[in-house]
Amino acid sequence: MEKHGFLISFEGGEGCGKSTQVKRFLQYLEEREIDFLFTREPGGTEVGEKIRDILLHDKSDLSANTEFLLFSASRSKLVEDVIRPALREGKVVVLDRYFDSSFAYQGFGGGMNLATIEKITELAIGEDLKTKKSPQSAVPKLTFLLDLSYDAGMKRKSADEKLKNLDRIESKEKTYHERVRAGYLNLSKKFDDRFCVIDASQSVDTVFENIRREFEKRYDG
Ligand code: TYD
């Protein structure tokens, strides 16, 4: 029987606990001996990591358009070189952020036109976002949104890092991040077939239990 890949993305605002949950999830996949590939955005390829450095650490002021085009260039390379080959091999592909981040951050947060983001995203991933998906589609089958208020997220962040170490995007103002959160919730309603929203103010164990349960419900590998 032909193997089917299974693409999962993790999304959420600053300090939502995404990295912790991704780590737990990868551990769980390992324990279940499920063949997986993990990668992150921006980054995940040599070119992508260079772009990541510009996006997170460049001192110049980048417009939402410029940011988005850089994210998209990194995304295009990642889909071609990493995501599609892994899906063809039937792997579970786990992504720490993906194109929903662009809709939430550059679109809802930065005010960039959503239809434009959609068009360029389709170019970057080589697929239409609206048509019916093939089993090997580079559109996620499941997207976990870890939802948390800006204040709670920043409180968590400042507990484990010094606030002065915030990167270029993290240090944007509160209202920007509030638009990002509202944007994510908007996306989760529009794409309710793949989005699973989890209240990230709960304990690490409870959040993970939600993730595991949802994955087991949907993954048929
Ligand atoms: P990262 O250090 O990976 O942070 P996090 O742990 O929050 O995922 O930084 C990624 C940053 O890039 C994060 O602030 C969100 C932002 N981002 C966008 O603005 N647009 C995008 O399309 C992507 C993929 C990320």
PDB file of C-alpha atoms and ligand atoms in Angstrom:
ATOM      1  CA  MET A   1       0.000   0.000   0.000  1.00  0.00           C
ATOM      2  CA  GLU A   2       1.252   3.504  -0.818  1.00  0.00           C
ATOM      3  CA  LYS A   3       2.352   5.392   2.266  1.00  0.00           C
ATOM      4  CA  HIS A   4       0.676   8.685   3.124  1.00  0.00           C
ATOM      5  CA  GLY A   5       2.552  11.478   4.781  1.00  0.00           C
ATOM      6  CA  PHE A   6       0.895  13.473   7.537  1.00  0.00           C
ATOM      7  CA  LEU A   7       1.724  17.143   7.930  1.00  0.00           C
ATOM      8  CA  ILE A   8       1.194  18.827  11.311  1.00  0.00           C
ATOM      9  CA  SER A   9       1.926  22.447  12.157  1.00  0.00           C
ATOM     10  CA  PHE A  10       2.175  24.134  15.559  1.00  0.00           C
ATOM     11  CA  GLU A  11       1.192  27.785  15.810  1.00  0.00           C
ATOM     12  CA  GLY A  12       0.741  30.399  18.499  1.00  0.00           C
ATOM     13  CA  GLY A  13       1.840  33.769  19.826  1.00  0.00           C
ATOM     14  CA  GLU A  14       4.887  34.639  21.911  1.00  0.00           C
ATOM     15  CA  GLY A  15       5.349  32.654  25.119  1.00  0.00           C
ATOM     16  CA  CYS A  16       2.513  30.221  24.383  1.00  0.00           C
ATOM     17  CA  GLY A  17       4.694  27.202  25.224  1.00  0.00           C
ATOM     18  CA  LYS A  18       4.928  25.974  21.650  1.00  0.00           C
ATOM     19  CA  SER A  19       8.554  24.811  21.842  1.00  0.00           C
ATOM     20  CA  THR A  20       7.888  22.770  24.996  1.00  0.00           C
ATOM     21  CA  GLN A  21       4.863  21.103  23.449  1.00  0.00           C
ATOM     22  CA  VAL A  22       6.636  20.405  20.155  1.00  0.00           C
ATOM     23  CA  LYS A  23       9.450  18.725  22.115  1.00  0.00           C
ATOM     24  CA  ARG A  24       6.971  16.578  24.059  1.00  0.00           C
ATOM     25  CA  PHE A  25       5.172  15.649  20.874  1.00  0.00           C
ATOM     26  CA  LEU A  26       8.390  14.562  19.136  1.00  0.00           C
ATOM     27  CA  GLN A  27       9.269  12.453  22.167  1.00  0.00           C
ATOM     28  CA  TYR A  28       5.855  10.841  21.981  1.00  0.00           C
ATOM     29  CA  LEU A  29       6.305  10.051  18.260  1.00  0.00           C
ATOM     30  CA  GLU A  30       9.648   8.474  19.063  1.00  0.00           C
ATOM     31  CA  GLU A  31       8.118   6.329  21.803  1.00  0.00           C
ATOM     32  CA  ARG A  32       5.424   5.158  19.412  1.00  0.00           C
ATOM     33  CA  GLU A  33       8.143   4.461  16.811  1.00  0.00           C
ATOM     34  CA  ILE A  34       6.436   6.657  14.250  1.00  0.00           C
ATOM     35  CA  ASP A  35       8.748   7.775  11.462  1.00  0.00           C
ATOM     36  CA  PHE A  36       8.809  11.575  11.581  1.00  0.00           C
ATOM     37  CA  LEU A  37      10.661  14.634  10.401  1.00  0.00           C
ATOM     38  CA  PHE A  38      10.804  17.852  12.375  1.00  0.00           C
ATOM     39  CA  THR A  39      11.598  21.266  10.971  1.00  0.00           C
ATOM     40  CA  ARG A  40      10.975  24.910  11.788  1.00  0.00           C
ATOM     41  CA  GLU A  41      10.119  28.184  10.134  1.00  0.00           C
ATOM     42  CA  PRO A  42      11.759  30.466   9.374  1.00  0.00           C
ATOM     43  CA  GLY A  43      14.716  28.213   8.644  1.00  0.00           C
ATOM     44  CA  GLY A  44      14.960  24.478   8.098  1.00  0.00           C
ATOM     45  CA  THR A  45      17.346  24.708   5.123  1.00  0.00           C
ATOM     46  CA  GLU A  46      20.731  26.366   4.740  1.00  0.00           C
ATOM     47  CA  VAL A  47      19.217  29.260   2.774  1.00  0.00           C
ATOM     48  CA  GLY A  48      16.293  29.395   5.205  1.00  0.00           C
ATOM     49  CA  GLU A  49      18.571  29.707   8.228  1.00  0.00           C
ATOM     50  CA  LYS A  50      20.338  32.685   6.625  1.00  0.00           C
ATOM     51  CA  ILE A  51      16.968  34.302   5.958  1.00  0.00           C
ATOM     52  CA  ARG A  52      15.974  33.556   9.574  1.00  0.00           C
ATOM     53  CA  ASP A  53      18.972  35.493  10.775  1.00  0.00           C
ATOM     54  CA  ILE A  54      17.935  38.568   8.758  1.00  0.00           C
ATOM     55  CA  LEU A  55      14.323  38.305   9.879  1.00  0.00           C
ATOM     56  CA  LEU A  56      15.036  37.951  13.569  1.00  0.00           C
ATOM     57  CA  HIS A  57      18.232  39.908  14.061  1.00  0.00           C
ATOM     58  CA  ASP A  58      18.664  42.539  11.353  1.00  0.00           C
ATOM     59  CA  LYS A  59      18.667  46.006  12.857  1.00  0.00           C
ATOM     60  CA  SER A  60      16.931  47.738   9.941  1.00  0.00           C
ATOM     61  CA  ASP A  61      13.225  48.397   9.861  1.00  0.00           C
ATOM     62  CA  LEU A  62      11.484  45.832   7.632  1.00  0.00           C
ATOM     63  CA  SER A  63       7.966  46.444   6.319  1.00  0.00           C
ATOM     64  CA  ALA A  64       5.358  43.678   6.568  1.00  0.00           C
ATOM     65  CA  ASN A  65       5.732  43.168   2.798  1.00  0.00           C
ATOM     66  CA  THR A  66       9.485  42.706   3.015  1.00  0.00           C
ATOM     67  CA  GLU A  67       9.149  40.400   6.000  1.00  0.00           C
ATOM     68  CA  PHE A  68       6.540  38.319   4.232  1.00  0.00           C
ATOM     69  CA  LEU A  69       8.570  37.941   1.046  1.00  0.00           C
ATOM     70  CA  LEU A  70      11.563  36.772   3.069  1.00  0.00           C
ATOM     71  CA  PHE A  71       9.435  34.263   4.976  1.00  0.00           C
ATOM     72  CA  SER A  72       7.990  33.082   1.662  1.00  0.00           C
ATOM     73  CA  ALA A  73      11.406  32.585   0.060  1.00  0.00           C
ATOM     74  CA  SER A  74      12.480  30.475   3.033  1.00  0.00           C
ATOM     75  CA  ARG A  75       9.152  28.573   2.899  1.00  0.00           C
ATOM     76  CA  SER A  76       9.433  27.789  -0.794  1.00  0.00           C
ATOM     77  CA  LYS A  77      12.867  26.236  -0.318  1.00  0.00           C
ATOM     78  CA  LEU A  78      11.682  24.270   2.719  1.00  0.00           C
ATOM     79  CA  VAL A  79       8.657  22.818   0.922  1.00  0.00           C
ATOM     80  CA  GLU A  80      10.699  21.750  -2.109  1.00  0.00           C
ATOM     81  CA  ASP A  81      13.743  20.345  -0.353  1.00  0.00           C
ATOM     82  CA  VAL A  82      12.408  19.029   2.932  1.00  0.00           C
ATOM     83  CA  ILE A  83       8.622  18.818   3.324  1.00  0.00           C
ATOM     84  CA  ARG A  84       7.615  17.204   0.024  1.00  0.00           C
ATOM     85  CA  PRO A  85      10.332  14.539   0.032  1.00  0.00           C
ATOM     86  CA  ALA A  86       9.435  13.566   3.619  1.00  0.00           C
ATOM     87  CA  LEU A  87       5.732  13.359   2.799  1.00  0.00           C
ATOM     88  CA  ARG A  88       6.531  11.182  -0.212  1.00  0.00           C
ATOM     89  CA  GLU A  89       8.357   8.833   2.144  1.00  0.00           C
ATOM     90  CA  GLY A  90       5.197   8.614   4.238  1.00  0.00           C
ATOM     91  CA  LYS A  91       6.599  10.463   7.250  1.00  0.00           C
ATOM     92  CA  VAL A  92       4.769  12.460   9.859  1.00  0.00           C
ATOM     93  CA  VAL A  93       6.148  15.954   9.253  1.00  0.00           C
ATOM     94  CA  VAL A  94       6.072  18.283  12.264  1.00  0.00           C
ATOM     95  CA  LEU A  95       6.452  21.987  11.634  1.00  0.00           C
ATOM     96  CA  ASP A  96       7.170  24.605  14.286  1.00  0.00           C
ATOM     97  CA  ARG A  97       5.308  27.442  12.497  1.00  0.00           C
ATOM     98  CA  TYR A  98       4.226  27.540   8.864  1.00  0.00           C
ATOM     99  CA  PHE A  99       2.238  29.793   6.555  1.00  0.00           C
ATOM    100  CA  ASP A 100      -0.501  30.492   9.129  1.00  0.00           C
ATOM    101  CA  SER A 101       2.169  32.524  10.955  1.00  0.00           C
ATOM    102  CA  SER A 102       2.388  34.812   7.921  1.00  0.00           C
ATOM    103  CA  PHE A 103      -1.373  35.345   7.854  1.00  0.00           C
ATOM    104  CA  ALA A 104      -1.407  36.032  11.602  1.00  0.00           C
ATOM    105  CA  TYR A 105       1.760  38.164  11.926  1.00  0.00           C
ATOM    106  CA  GLN A 106       2.268  39.987   8.617  1.00  0.00           C
ATOM    107  CA  GLY A 107      -1.445  39.950   7.702  1.00  0.00           C
ATOM    108  CA  PHE A 108      -3.483  40.549  10.839  1.00  0.00           C
ATOM    109  CA  GLY A 109      -0.561  41.960  12.858  1.00  0.00           C
ATOM    110  CA  GLY A 110       1.205  44.026  10.177  1.00  0.00           C
ATOM    111  CA  GLY A 111      -1.839  44.964   8.093  1.00  0.00           C
ATOM    112  CA  MET A 112      -0.724  43.280   4.890  1.00  0.00           C
ATOM    113  CA  ASN A 113      -3.467  42.378   2.426  1.00  0.00           C
ATOM    114  CA  LEU A 114      -4.684  38.829   3.163  1.00  0.00           C
ATOM    115  CA  ALA A 115      -5.546  37.996  -0.454  1.00  0.00           C
ATOM    116  CA  THR A 116      -1.990  38.896  -1.476  1.00  0.00           C
ATOM    117  CA  ILE A 117      -0.581  36.687   1.267  1.00  0.00           C
ATOM    118  CA  GLU A 118      -2.776  33.858   0.046  1.00  0.00           C
ATOM    119  CA  LYS A 119      -1.593  34.223  -3.573  1.00  0.00           C
ATOM    120  CA  ILE A 120       2.093  34.349  -2.740  1.00  0.00           C
ATOM    121  CA  THR A 121       1.750  31.505  -0.246  1.00  0.00           C
ATOM    122  CA  GLU A 122       0.247  29.401  -3.023  1.00  0.00           C
ATOM    123  CA  LEU A 123       3.269  30.211  -5.158  1.00  0.00           C
ATOM    124  CA  ALA A 124       5.636  29.379  -2.291  1.00  0.00           C
ATOM    125  CA  ILE A 125       4.085  26.001  -1.469  1.00  0.00           C
ATOM    126  CA  GLY A 126       3.179  25.220  -5.097  1.00  0.00           C
ATOM    127  CA  GLU A 127      -0.448  24.515  -4.274  1.00  0.00           C
ATOM    128  CA  ASP A 128      -3.842  26.114  -4.187  1.00  0.00           C
ATOM    129  CA  LEU A 129      -4.996  26.643  -0.593  1.00  0.00           C
ATOM    130  CA  LYS A 130      -8.671  26.147  -1.339  1.00  0.00           C
ATOM    131  CA  THR A 131      -8.949  23.109  -3.639  1.00  0.00           C
ATOM    132  CA  LYS A 132      -9.350  19.574  -2.335  1.00  0.00           C
ATOM    133  CA  LYS A 133      -6.066  18.217  -0.993  1.00  0.00           C
ATOM    134  CA  SER A 134      -4.160  15.211  -2.249  1.00  0.00           C
ATOM    135  CA  PRO A 135      -2.750  12.856   0.430  1.00  0.00           C
ATOM    136  CA  GLN A 136       0.714  14.337  -0.204  1.00  0.00           C
ATOM    137  CA  SER A 137      -0.463  17.927   0.075  1.00  0.00           C
ATOM    138  CA  ALA A 138       1.852  20.536   1.609  1.00  0.00           C
ATOM    139  CA  VAL A 139      -1.175  22.041   3.376  1.00  0.00           C
ATOM    140  CA  PRO A 140      -1.270  20.678   6.966  1.00  0.00           C
ATOM    141  CA  LYS A 141      -3.746  17.945   7.888  1.00  0.00           C
ATOM    142  CA  LEU A 142      -3.704  19.239  11.447  1.00  0.00           C
ATOM    143  CA  THR A 143      -2.737  22.622  12.912  1.00  0.00           C
ATOM    144  CA  PHE A 144      -2.439  23.075  16.668  1.00  0.00           C
ATOM    145  CA  LEU A 145      -3.063  26.634  17.790  1.00  0.00           C
ATOM    146  CA  LEU A 146      -1.826  27.252  21.329  1.00  0.00           C
ATOM    147  CA  ASP A 147      -3.946  30.202  22.326  1.00  0.00           C
ATOM    148  CA  LEU A 148      -2.750  32.558  25.071  1.00  0.00           C
ATOM    149  CA  SER A 149      -3.218  36.229  25.951  1.00  0.00           C
ATOM    150  CA  TYR A 150      -0.335  38.638  25.293  1.00  0.00           C
ATOM    151  CA  ASP A 151       0.086  39.425  28.995  1.00  0.00           C
ATOM    152  CA  ALA A 152       0.258  35.760  30.014  1.00  0.00           C
ATOM    153  CA  GLY A 153       2.698  35.038  27.170  1.00  0.00           C
ATOM    154  CA  MET A 154       5.015  37.882  28.079  1.00  0.00           C
ATOM    155  CA  LYS A 155       4.929  36.884  31.745  1.00  0.00           C
ATOM    156  CA  ARG A 156       6.111  33.411  30.777  1.00  0.00           C
ATOM    157  CA  LYS A 157       8.758  34.746  28.445  1.00  0.00           C
ATOM    158  CA  SER A 158      10.202  37.115  31.006  1.00  0.00           C
ATOM    159  CA  ALA A 159      10.311  34.254  33.506  1.00  0.00           C
ATOM    160  CA  ASP A 160      12.748  32.256  31.396  1.00  0.00           C
ATOM    161  CA  GLU A 161      14.560  34.855  29.310  1.00  0.00           C
ATOM    162  CA  LYS A 162      15.631  38.425  29.892  1.00  0.00           C
ATOM    163  CA  LEU A 163      13.191  40.763  28.174  1.00  0.00           C
ATOM    164  CA  LYS A 164      16.086  42.646  26.599  1.00  0.00           C
ATOM    165  CA  ASN A 165      16.824  39.530  24.534  1.00  0.00           C
ATOM    166  CA  LEU A 166      13.566  39.739  22.612  1.00  0.00           C
ATOM    167  CA  ASP A 167      14.089  39.483  18.848  1.00  0.00           C
ATOM    168  CA  ARG A 168      12.862  41.940  16.209  1.00  0.00           C
ATOM    169  CA  ILE A 169       9.362  40.498  15.949  1.00  0.00           C
ATOM    170  CA  GLU A 170       8.872  39.672  19.632  1.00  0.00           C
ATOM    171  CA  SER A 171       9.623  43.247  20.586  1.00  0.00           C
ATOM    172  CA  LYS A 172       6.795  44.754  18.513  1.00  0.00           C
ATOM    173  CA  GLU A 173       4.109  46.504  20.571  1.00  0.00           C
ATOM    174  CA  LYS A 174       1.298  44.852  22.537  1.00  0.00           C
ATOM    175  CA  THR A 175      -1.451  45.859  20.101  1.00  0.00           C
ATOM    176  CA  TYR A 176       0.464  44.137  17.270  1.00  0.00           C
ATOM    177  CA  HIS A 177       0.522  40.887  19.245  1.00  0.00           C
ATOM    178  CA  GLU A 178      -3.129  41.245  20.174  1.00  0.00           C
ATOM    179  CA  ARG A 179      -3.983  41.497  16.478  1.00  0.00           C
ATOM    180  CA  VAL A 180      -1.878  38.395  15.859  1.00  0.00           C
ATOM    181  CA  ARG A 181      -3.867  36.462  18.465  1.00  0.00           C
ATOM    182  CA  ALA A 182      -7.227  37.604  17.100  1.00  0.00           C
ATOM    183  CA  GLY A 183      -5.977  36.768  13.604  1.00  0.00           C
ATOM    184  CA  TYR A 184      -5.077  33.234  14.597  1.00  0.00           C
ATOM    185  CA  LEU A 185      -8.546  32.718  16.089  1.00  0.00           C
ATOM    186  CA  ASN A 186     -10.056  34.059  12.892  1.00  0.00           C
ATOM    187  CA  LEU A 187      -8.005  31.568  10.844  1.00  0.00           C
ATOM    188  CA  SER A 188      -9.032  28.718  13.122  1.00  0.00           C
ATOM    189  CA  LYS A 189     -12.682  29.408  12.301  1.00  0.00           C
ATOM    190  CA  LYS A 190     -12.047  29.758   8.573  1.00  0.00           C
ATOM    191  CA  PHE A 191     -10.065  26.505   8.425  1.00  0.00           C
ATOM    192  CA  ASP A 192     -11.877  24.574  11.118  1.00  0.00           C
ATOM    193  CA  ASP A 193     -11.306  21.269   9.299  1.00  0.00           C
ATOM    194  CA  ARG A 194      -7.611  21.305  10.208  1.00  0.00           C
ATOM    195  CA  PHE A 195      -7.297  23.719  13.160  1.00  0.00           C
ATOM    196  CA  CYS A 196      -7.394  22.486  16.742  1.00  0.00           C
ATOM    197  CA  VAL A 197      -7.378  25.363  19.254  1.00  0.00           C
ATOM    198  CA  ILE A 198      -5.962  24.618  22.693  1.00  0.00           C
ATOM    199  CA  ASP A 199      -6.142  26.870  25.724  1.00  0.00           C
ATOM    200  CA  ALA A 200      -2.429  27.311  26.450  1.00  0.00           C
ATOM    201  CA  SER A 201      -3.001  28.781  29.926  1.00  0.00           C
ATOM    202  CA  GLN A 202      -3.554  25.215  31.178  1.00  0.00           C
ATOM    203  CA  SER A 203      -0.715  23.102  32.618  1.00  0.00           C
ATOM    204  CA  VAL A 204       1.943  21.660  30.304  1.00  0.00           C
ATOM    205  CA  ASP A 205       0.563  18.144  30.913  1.00  0.00           C
ATOM    206  CA  THR A 206      -3.028  19.104  30.151  1.00  0.00           C
ATOM    207  CA  VAL A 207      -2.081  20.932  26.958  1.00  0.00           C
ATOM    208  CA  PHE A 208      -0.061  17.934  25.838  1.00  0.00           C
ATOM    209  CA  GLU A 209      -2.913  15.518  26.630  1.00  0.00           C
ATOM    210  CA  ASN A 210      -5.137  17.576  24.320  1.00  0.00           C
ATOM    211  CA  ILE A 211      -2.535  17.413  21.575  1.00  0.00           C
ATOM    212  CA  ARG A 212      -2.014  13.670  21.908  1.00  0.00           C
ATOM    213  CA  ARG A 213      -5.726  12.902  21.941  1.00  0.00           C
ATOM    214  CA  GLU A 214      -6.392  14.986  18.844  1.00  0.00           C
ATOM    215  CA  PHE A 215      -3.472  13.447  16.950  1.00  0.00           C
ATOM    216  CA  GLU A 216      -4.621   9.919  17.774  1.00  0.00           C
ATOM    217  CA  LYS A 217      -8.104  10.756  16.596  1.00  0.00           C
ATOM    218  CA  ARG A 218      -6.876  11.967  13.227  1.00  0.00           C
ATOM    219  CA  TYR A 219      -3.747   9.983  12.405  1.00  0.00           C
ATOM    220  CA  ASP A 220      -4.450   6.690  10.741  1.00  0.00           C
ATOM    221  CA  GLY A 221      -0.867   5.625   9.972  1.00  0.00           C
TER     222      GLY A 221
HETATM  223  P1  TYD B   1      11.169  31.925  16.798  1.00  0.00           P
HETATM  224  O1  TYD B   1      12.439  32.274  17.505  1.00  0.00           O
HETATM  225  O2  TYD B   1      11.115  30.670  16.020  1.00  0.00           O
HETATM  226  O3  TYD B   1      10.060  32.057  17.868  1.00  0.00           O
HETATM  227  P2  TYD B   1       8.866  31.195  18.393  1.00  0.00           P
HETATM  228  O4  TYD B   1       9.448  30.371  19.493  1.00  0.00           O
HETATM  229  O5  TYD B   1       7.925  32.256  18.871  1.00  0.00           O
HETATM  230  O6  TYD B   1       8.305  30.382  17.250  1.00  0.00           O
HETATM  231  O7  TYD B   1      10.812  33.179  15.913  1.00  0.00           O
HETATM  232  C1  TYD B   1       9.958  33.185  14.901  1.00  0.00           C
HETATM  233  C2  TYD B   1       9.341  34.565  14.816  1.00  0.00           C
HETATM  234  O8  TYD B   1       8.966  34.825  13.464  1.00  0.00           O
HETATM  235  C3  TYD B   1       8.082  34.680  15.657  1.00  0.00           C
HETATM  236  O9  TYD B   1       8.087  35.931  16.324  1.00  0.00           O
HETATM  237  C4  TYD B   1       6.971  34.677  14.640  1.00  0.00           C
HETATM  238  C5  TYD B   1       7.617  35.228  13.400  1.00  0.00           C
HETATM  239  N1  TYD B   1       7.031  34.753  12.119  1.00  0.00           N
HETATM  240  C6  TYD B   1       6.324  35.652  11.335  1.00  0.00           C
HETATM  241  O10 TYD B   1       6.155  36.817  11.711  1.00  0.00           O
HETATM  242  N2  TYD B   1       5.829  35.226  10.125  1.00  0.00           N
HETATM  243  C7  TYD B   1       6.011  33.962   9.655  1.00  0.00           C
HETATM  244  O11 TYD B   1       5.548  33.601   8.547  1.00  0.00           O
HETATM  245  C8  TYD B   1       6.771  33.036  10.479  1.00  0.00           C
HETATM  246  C9  TYD B   1       7.014  31.632  10.022  1.00  0.00           C
HETATM  247  C10 TYD B   1       7.267  33.490  11.710  1.00  0.00           C
END
